mmCIF file of C-alpha atoms in Angstrom:
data_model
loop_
_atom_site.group_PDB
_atom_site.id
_atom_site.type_symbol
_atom_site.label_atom_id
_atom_site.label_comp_id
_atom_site.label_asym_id
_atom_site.label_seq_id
_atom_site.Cartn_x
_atom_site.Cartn_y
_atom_site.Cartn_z
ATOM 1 C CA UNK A 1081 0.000 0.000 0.000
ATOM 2 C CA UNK A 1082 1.381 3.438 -0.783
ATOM 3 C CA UNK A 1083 1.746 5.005 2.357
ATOM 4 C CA UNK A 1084 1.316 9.395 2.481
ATOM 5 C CA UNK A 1085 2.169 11.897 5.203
ATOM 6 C CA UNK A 1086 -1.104 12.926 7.437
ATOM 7 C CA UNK A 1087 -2.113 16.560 6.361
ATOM 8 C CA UNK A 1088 -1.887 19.809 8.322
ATOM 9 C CA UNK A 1089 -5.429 20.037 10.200
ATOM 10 C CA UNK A 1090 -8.001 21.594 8.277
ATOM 11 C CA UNK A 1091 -11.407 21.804 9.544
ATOM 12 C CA UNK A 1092 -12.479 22.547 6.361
ATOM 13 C CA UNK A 1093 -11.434 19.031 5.059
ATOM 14 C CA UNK A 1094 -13.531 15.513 6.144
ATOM 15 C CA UNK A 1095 -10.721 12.564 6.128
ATOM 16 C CA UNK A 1096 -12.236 9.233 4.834
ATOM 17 C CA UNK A 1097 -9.420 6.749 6.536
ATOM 18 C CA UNK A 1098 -11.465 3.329 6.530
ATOM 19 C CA UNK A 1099 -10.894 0.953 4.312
ATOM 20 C CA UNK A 1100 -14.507 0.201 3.994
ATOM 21 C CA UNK A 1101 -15.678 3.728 3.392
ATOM 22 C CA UNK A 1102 -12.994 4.361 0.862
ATOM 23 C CA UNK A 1103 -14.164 1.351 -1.453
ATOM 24 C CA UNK A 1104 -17.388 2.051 -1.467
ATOM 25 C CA UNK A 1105 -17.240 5.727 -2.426
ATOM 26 C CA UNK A 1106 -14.629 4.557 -5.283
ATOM 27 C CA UNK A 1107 -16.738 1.807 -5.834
ATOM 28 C CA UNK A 1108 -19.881 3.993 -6.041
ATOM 29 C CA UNK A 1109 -18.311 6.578 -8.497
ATOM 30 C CA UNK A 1110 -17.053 3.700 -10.671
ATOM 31 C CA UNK A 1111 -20.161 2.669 -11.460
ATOM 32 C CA UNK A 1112 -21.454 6.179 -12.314
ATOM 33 C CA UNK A 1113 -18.894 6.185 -15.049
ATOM 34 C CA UNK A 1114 -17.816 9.873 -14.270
ATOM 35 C CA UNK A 1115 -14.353 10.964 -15.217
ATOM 36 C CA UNK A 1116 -12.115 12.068 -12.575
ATOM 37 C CA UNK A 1117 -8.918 14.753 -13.350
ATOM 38 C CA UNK A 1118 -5.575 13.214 -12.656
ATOM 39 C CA UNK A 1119 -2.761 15.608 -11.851
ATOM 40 C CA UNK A 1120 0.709 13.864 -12.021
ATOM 41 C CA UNK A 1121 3.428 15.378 -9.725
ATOM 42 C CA UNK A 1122 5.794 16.563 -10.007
ATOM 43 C CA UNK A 1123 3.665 18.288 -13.418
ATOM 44 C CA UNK A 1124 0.916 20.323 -13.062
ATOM 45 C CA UNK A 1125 -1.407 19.341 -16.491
ATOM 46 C CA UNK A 1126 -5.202 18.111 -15.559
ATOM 47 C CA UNK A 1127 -5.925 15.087 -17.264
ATOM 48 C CA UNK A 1128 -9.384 13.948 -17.458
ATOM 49 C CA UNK A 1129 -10.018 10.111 -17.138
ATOM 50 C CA UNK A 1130 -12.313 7.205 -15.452
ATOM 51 C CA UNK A 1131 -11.838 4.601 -12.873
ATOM 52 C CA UNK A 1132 -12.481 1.395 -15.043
ATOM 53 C CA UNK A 1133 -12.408 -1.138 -11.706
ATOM 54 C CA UNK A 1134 -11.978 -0.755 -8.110
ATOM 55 C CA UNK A 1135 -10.006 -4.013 -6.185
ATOM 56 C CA UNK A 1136 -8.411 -4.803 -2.892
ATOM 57 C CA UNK A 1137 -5.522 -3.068 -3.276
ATOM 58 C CA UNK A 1138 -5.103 -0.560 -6.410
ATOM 59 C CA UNK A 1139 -7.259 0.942 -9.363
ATOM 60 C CA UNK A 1140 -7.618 0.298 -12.590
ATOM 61 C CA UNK A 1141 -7.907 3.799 -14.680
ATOM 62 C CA UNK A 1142 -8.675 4.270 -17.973
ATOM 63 C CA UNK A 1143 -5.738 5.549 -21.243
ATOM 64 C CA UNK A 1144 -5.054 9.234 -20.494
ATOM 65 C CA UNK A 1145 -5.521 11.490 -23.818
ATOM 66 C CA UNK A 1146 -3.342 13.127 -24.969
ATOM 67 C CA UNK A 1147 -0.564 10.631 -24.942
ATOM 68 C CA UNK A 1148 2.222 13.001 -23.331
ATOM 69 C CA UNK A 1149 -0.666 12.536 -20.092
ATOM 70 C CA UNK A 1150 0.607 8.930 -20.639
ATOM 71 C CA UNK A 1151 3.921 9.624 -20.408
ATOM 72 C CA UNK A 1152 3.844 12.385 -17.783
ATOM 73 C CA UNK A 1153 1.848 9.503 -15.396
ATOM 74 C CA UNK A 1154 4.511 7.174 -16.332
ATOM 75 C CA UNK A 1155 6.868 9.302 -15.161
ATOM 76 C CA UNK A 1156 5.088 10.936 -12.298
ATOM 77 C CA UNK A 1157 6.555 10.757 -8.558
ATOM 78 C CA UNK A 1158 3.145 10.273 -7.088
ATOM 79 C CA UNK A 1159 -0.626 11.365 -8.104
ATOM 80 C CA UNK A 1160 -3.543 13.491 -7.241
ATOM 81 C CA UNK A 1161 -6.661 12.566 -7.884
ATOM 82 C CA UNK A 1162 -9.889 15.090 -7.900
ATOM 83 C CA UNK A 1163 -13.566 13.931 -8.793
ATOM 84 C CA UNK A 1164 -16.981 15.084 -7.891
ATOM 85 C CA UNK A 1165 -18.977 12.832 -5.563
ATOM 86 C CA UNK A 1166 -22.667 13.574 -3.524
ATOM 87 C CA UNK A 1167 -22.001 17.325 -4.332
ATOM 88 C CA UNK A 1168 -18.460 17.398 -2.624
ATOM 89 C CA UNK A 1169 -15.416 17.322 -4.423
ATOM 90 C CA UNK A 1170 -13.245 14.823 -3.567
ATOM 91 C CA UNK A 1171 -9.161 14.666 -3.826
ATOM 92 C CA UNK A 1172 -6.251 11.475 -2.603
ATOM 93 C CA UNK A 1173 -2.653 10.965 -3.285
ATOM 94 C CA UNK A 1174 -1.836 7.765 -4.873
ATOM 95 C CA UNK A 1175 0.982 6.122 -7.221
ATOM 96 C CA UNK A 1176 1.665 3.862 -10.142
ATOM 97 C CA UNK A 1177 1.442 0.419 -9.757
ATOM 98 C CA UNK A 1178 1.587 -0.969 -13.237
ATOM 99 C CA UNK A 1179 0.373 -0.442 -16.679
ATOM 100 C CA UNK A 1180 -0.881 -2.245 -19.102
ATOM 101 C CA UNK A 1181 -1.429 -2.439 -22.953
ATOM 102 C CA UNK A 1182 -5.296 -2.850 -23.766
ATOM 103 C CA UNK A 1183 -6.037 -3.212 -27.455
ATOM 104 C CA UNK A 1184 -4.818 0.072 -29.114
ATOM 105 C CA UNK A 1185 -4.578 2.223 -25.674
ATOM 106 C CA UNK A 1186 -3.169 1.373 -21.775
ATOM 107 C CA UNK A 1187 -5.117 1.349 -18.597
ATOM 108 C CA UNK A 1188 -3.324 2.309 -15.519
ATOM 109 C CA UNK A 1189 -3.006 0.288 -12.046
ATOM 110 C CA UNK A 1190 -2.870 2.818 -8.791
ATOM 111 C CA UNK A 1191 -2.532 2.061 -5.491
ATOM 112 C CA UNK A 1192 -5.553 2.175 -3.758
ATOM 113 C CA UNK A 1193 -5.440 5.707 -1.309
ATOM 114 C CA UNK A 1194 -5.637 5.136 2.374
ATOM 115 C CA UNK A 1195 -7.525 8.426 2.679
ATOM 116 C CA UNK A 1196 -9.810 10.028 0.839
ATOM 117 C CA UNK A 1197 -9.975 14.070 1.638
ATOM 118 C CA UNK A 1198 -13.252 15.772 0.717
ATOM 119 C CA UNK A 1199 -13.443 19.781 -0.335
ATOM 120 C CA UNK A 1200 -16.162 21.965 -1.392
ATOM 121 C CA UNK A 1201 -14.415 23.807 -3.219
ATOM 122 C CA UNK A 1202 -14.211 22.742 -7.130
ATOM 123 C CA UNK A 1203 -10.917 22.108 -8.444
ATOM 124 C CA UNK A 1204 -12.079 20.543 -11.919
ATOM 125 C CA UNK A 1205 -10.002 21.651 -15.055
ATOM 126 C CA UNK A 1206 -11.472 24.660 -17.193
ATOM 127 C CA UNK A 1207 -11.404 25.391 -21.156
ATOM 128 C CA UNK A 1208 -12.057 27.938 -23.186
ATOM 129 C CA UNK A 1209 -13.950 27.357 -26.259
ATOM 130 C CA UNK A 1210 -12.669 27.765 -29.896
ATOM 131 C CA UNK A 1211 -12.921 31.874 -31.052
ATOM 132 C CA UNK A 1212 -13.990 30.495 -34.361
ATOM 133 C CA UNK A 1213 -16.549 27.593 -33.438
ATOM 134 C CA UNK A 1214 -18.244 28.994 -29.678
ATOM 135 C CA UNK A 1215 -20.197 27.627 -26.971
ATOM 136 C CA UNK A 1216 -23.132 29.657 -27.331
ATOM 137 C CA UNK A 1217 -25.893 30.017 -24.338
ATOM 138 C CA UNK A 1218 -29.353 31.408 -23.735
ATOM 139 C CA UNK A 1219 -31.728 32.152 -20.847
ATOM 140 C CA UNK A 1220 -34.997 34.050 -19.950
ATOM 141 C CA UNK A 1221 -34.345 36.240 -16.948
ATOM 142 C CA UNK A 1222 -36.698 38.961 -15.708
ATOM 143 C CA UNK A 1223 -38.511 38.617 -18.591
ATOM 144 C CA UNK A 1224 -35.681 39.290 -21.045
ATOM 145 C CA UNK A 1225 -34.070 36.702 -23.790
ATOM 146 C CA UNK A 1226 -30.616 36.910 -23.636
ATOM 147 C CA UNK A 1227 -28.327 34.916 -26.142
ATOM 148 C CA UNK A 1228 -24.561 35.216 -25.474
ATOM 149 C CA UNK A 1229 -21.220 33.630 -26.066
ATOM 150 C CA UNK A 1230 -19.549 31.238 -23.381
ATOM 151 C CA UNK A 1231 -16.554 32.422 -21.655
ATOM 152 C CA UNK A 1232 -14.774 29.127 -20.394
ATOM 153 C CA UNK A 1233 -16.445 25.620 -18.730
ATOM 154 C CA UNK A 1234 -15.594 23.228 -16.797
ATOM 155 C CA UNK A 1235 -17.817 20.243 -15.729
ATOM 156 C CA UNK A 1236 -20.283 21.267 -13.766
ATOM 157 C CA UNK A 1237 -19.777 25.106 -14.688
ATOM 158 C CA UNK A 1238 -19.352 27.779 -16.515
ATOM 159 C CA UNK A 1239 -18.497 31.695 -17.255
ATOM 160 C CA UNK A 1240 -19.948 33.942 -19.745
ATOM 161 C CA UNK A 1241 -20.139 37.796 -20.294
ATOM 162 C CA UNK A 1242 -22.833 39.995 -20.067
ATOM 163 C CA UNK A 1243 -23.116 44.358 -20.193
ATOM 164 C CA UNK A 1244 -24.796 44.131 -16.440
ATOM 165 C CA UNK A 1245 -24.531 41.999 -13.330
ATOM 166 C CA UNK A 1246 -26.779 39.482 -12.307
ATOM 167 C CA UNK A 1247 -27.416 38.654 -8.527
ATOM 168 C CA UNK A 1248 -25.403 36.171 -6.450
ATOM 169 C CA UNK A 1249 -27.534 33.151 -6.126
ATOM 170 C CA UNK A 1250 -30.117 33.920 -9.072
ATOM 171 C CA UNK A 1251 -31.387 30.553 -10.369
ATOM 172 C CA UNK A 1252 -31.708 30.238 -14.270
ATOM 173 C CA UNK A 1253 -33.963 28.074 -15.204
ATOM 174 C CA UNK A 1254 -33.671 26.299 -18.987
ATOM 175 C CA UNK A 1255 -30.812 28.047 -20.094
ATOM 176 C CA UNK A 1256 -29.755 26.295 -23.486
ATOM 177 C CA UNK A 1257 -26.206 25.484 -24.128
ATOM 178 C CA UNK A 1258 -25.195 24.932 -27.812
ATOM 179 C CA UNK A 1259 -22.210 23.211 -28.869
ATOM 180 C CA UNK A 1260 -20.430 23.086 -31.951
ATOM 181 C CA UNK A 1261 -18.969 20.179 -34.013
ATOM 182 C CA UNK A 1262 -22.856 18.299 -34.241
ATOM 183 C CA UNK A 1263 -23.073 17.958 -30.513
ATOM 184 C CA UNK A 1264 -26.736 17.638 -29.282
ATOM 185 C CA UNK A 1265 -27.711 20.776 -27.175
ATOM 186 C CA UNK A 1266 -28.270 20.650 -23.875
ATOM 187 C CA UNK A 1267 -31.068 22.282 -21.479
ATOM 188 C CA UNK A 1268 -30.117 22.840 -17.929
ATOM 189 C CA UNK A 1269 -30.853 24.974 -13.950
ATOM 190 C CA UNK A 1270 -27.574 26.479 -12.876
ATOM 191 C CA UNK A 1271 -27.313 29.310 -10.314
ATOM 192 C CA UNK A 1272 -24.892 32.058 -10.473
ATOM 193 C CA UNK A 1273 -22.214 32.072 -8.039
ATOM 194 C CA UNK A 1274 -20.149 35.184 -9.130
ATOM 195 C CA UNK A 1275 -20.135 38.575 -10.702
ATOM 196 C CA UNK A 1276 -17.220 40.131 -11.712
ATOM 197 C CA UNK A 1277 -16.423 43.763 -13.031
ATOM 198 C CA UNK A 1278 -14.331 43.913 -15.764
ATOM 199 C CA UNK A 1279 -12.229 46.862 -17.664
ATOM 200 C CA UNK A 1280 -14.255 46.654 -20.612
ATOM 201 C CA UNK A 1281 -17.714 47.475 -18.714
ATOM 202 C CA UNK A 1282 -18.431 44.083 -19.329
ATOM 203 C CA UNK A 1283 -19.425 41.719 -16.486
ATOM 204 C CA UNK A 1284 -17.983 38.140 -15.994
ATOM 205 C CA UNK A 1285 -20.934 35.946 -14.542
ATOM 206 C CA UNK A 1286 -19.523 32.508 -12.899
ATOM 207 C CA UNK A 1287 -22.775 29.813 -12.612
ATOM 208 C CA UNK A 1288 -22.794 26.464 -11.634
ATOM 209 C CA UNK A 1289 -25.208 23.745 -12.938
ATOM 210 C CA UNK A 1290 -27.987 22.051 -10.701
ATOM 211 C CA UNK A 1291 -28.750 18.524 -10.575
ATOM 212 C CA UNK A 1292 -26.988 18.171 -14.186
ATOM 213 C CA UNK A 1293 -28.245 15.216 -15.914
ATOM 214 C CA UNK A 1294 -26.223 12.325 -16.930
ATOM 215 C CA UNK A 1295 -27.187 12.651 -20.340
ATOM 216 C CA UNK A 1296 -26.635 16.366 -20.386
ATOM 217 C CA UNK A 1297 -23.013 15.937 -18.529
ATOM 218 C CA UNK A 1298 -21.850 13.416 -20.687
ATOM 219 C CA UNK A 1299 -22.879 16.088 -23.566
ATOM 220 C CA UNK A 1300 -20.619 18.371 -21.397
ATOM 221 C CA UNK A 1301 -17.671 16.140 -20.886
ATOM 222 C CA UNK A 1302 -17.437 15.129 -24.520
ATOM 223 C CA UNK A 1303 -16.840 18.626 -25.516
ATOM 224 C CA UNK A 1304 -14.407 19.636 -22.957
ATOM 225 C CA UNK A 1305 -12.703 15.936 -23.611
ATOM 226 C CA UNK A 1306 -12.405 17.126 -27.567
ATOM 227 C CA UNK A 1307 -11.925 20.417 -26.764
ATOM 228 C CA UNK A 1308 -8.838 19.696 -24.455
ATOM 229 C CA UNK A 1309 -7.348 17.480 -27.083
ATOM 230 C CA UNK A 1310 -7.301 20.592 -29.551
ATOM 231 C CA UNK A 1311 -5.242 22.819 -26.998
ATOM 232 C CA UNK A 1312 -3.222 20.342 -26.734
ATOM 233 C CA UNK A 1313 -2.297 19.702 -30.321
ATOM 234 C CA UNK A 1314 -2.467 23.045 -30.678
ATOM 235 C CA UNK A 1315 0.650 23.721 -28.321
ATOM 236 C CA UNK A 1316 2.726 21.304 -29.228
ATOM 237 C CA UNK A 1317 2.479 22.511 -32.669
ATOM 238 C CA UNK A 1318 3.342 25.652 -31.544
ATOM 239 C CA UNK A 1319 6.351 24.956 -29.508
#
């Protein structure tokens, strides 16, 4: 078992230290088939992947894309682990076991973490969308149809600009999200957490989706997945 120091005490952080309660909230979020963002250390990319099978004693996680997220795990010292679980976000350190080839791609083995940490605070890798091919989003509020481009995403949020602020805690109810690339749109609640002022009297408006449907996040994380992939390229062709 990969063994990791205890953590300064935080009473903002719950500790999940028995074995039993660890497997069953891995076990639980396996079978929900959400991704979870590994960071390998001593790197600092977010790579988005999915627990594939939970045993005894390590993970099985599924082919990292791009490839260099491959190599960098390969390479890594140890790993951090972030995924969103019963509304809380949830974080442990691990380390490679193994890896193995799987048809065309490799699934990873990690040790299985003797503690689990859980945050509110969301730590999930964000994107911005292509200048030439947006995210487009629109909403009824107070009345008033507003139709505006998306500012960056992550997944369960997202930014987007507007000429005037909108209240802390406003709930928008069927706001449409439109993808490019043939992507189905998507209907969803989210509630806005943040309003910021910028220099170009232009407001930044941070909202966070409600009770997201599977079928709508899965939407979600097939964009960011593609979208991520085309940064990617992107810089290495660049460097």
């Amino acid at each position: 078992m990969f063994e990791i120091k205890k953590l300064k005490e935080n009473p903002d952080i719950k500790i999940y230290s028995r074995k039993h309660e660890i497997h069953a909230i891995l076990k639980n979020f396996a079978n929900q088939k959400k991704p979870i963002v590994i960071i390998p250390i001593p790197f600092s990319e977010e790579y988005f992947t999915n627990i594939i099978e939970v045993n005894n004693d390590y993970i099985i996680i599924d082919s990292i894309i791009p490839k260099v997220g491959n190599i960098k795990l390969a390479e890594s010292s140890y790993l951090k682990a972030v995924f969103k679980f019963n509304n809380n976000e949830h974080y442990f350190i691990s380390k490679l076991y193994d890896y193995k080839k799987y048809k065309e791609y490799f699934v990873f083995y990690i040790y299985k973490p003797i503690e689990i940490l859980s945050l509110e605070k969301r730590k999930f890798f964000r994107i911005e969308p292509s200048v030439n091919r947006p995210v487009r989003l629109s909403f009824l509020s107070d009345d008033r149809y507003y139709d505006t481009k998306m500012f960056d995403l992550s997944g369960e949020g997202f930014s987007f600009l507007l000429k005037f602020p909108l209240e802390k805690h406003t709930i928008l109810e069927e706001v449409k999200i439109k993808f490019p690339d043939e992507l189905p749109d998507i209907m969803i609640r989210a509630e806005i957490r943040s309003t910021i002022k910028l220099n170009n009297l232009k407001y930044k408006i941070g909202a966070q989706a409600i009770n997201l449907k599977p079928k709508a996040q899965d939407i979600m994380f097939r964009y960011i997945f593609k979208r991520q992939r085309e940064i990617v390229a992107f810089m290495k062709g660049s460097v």
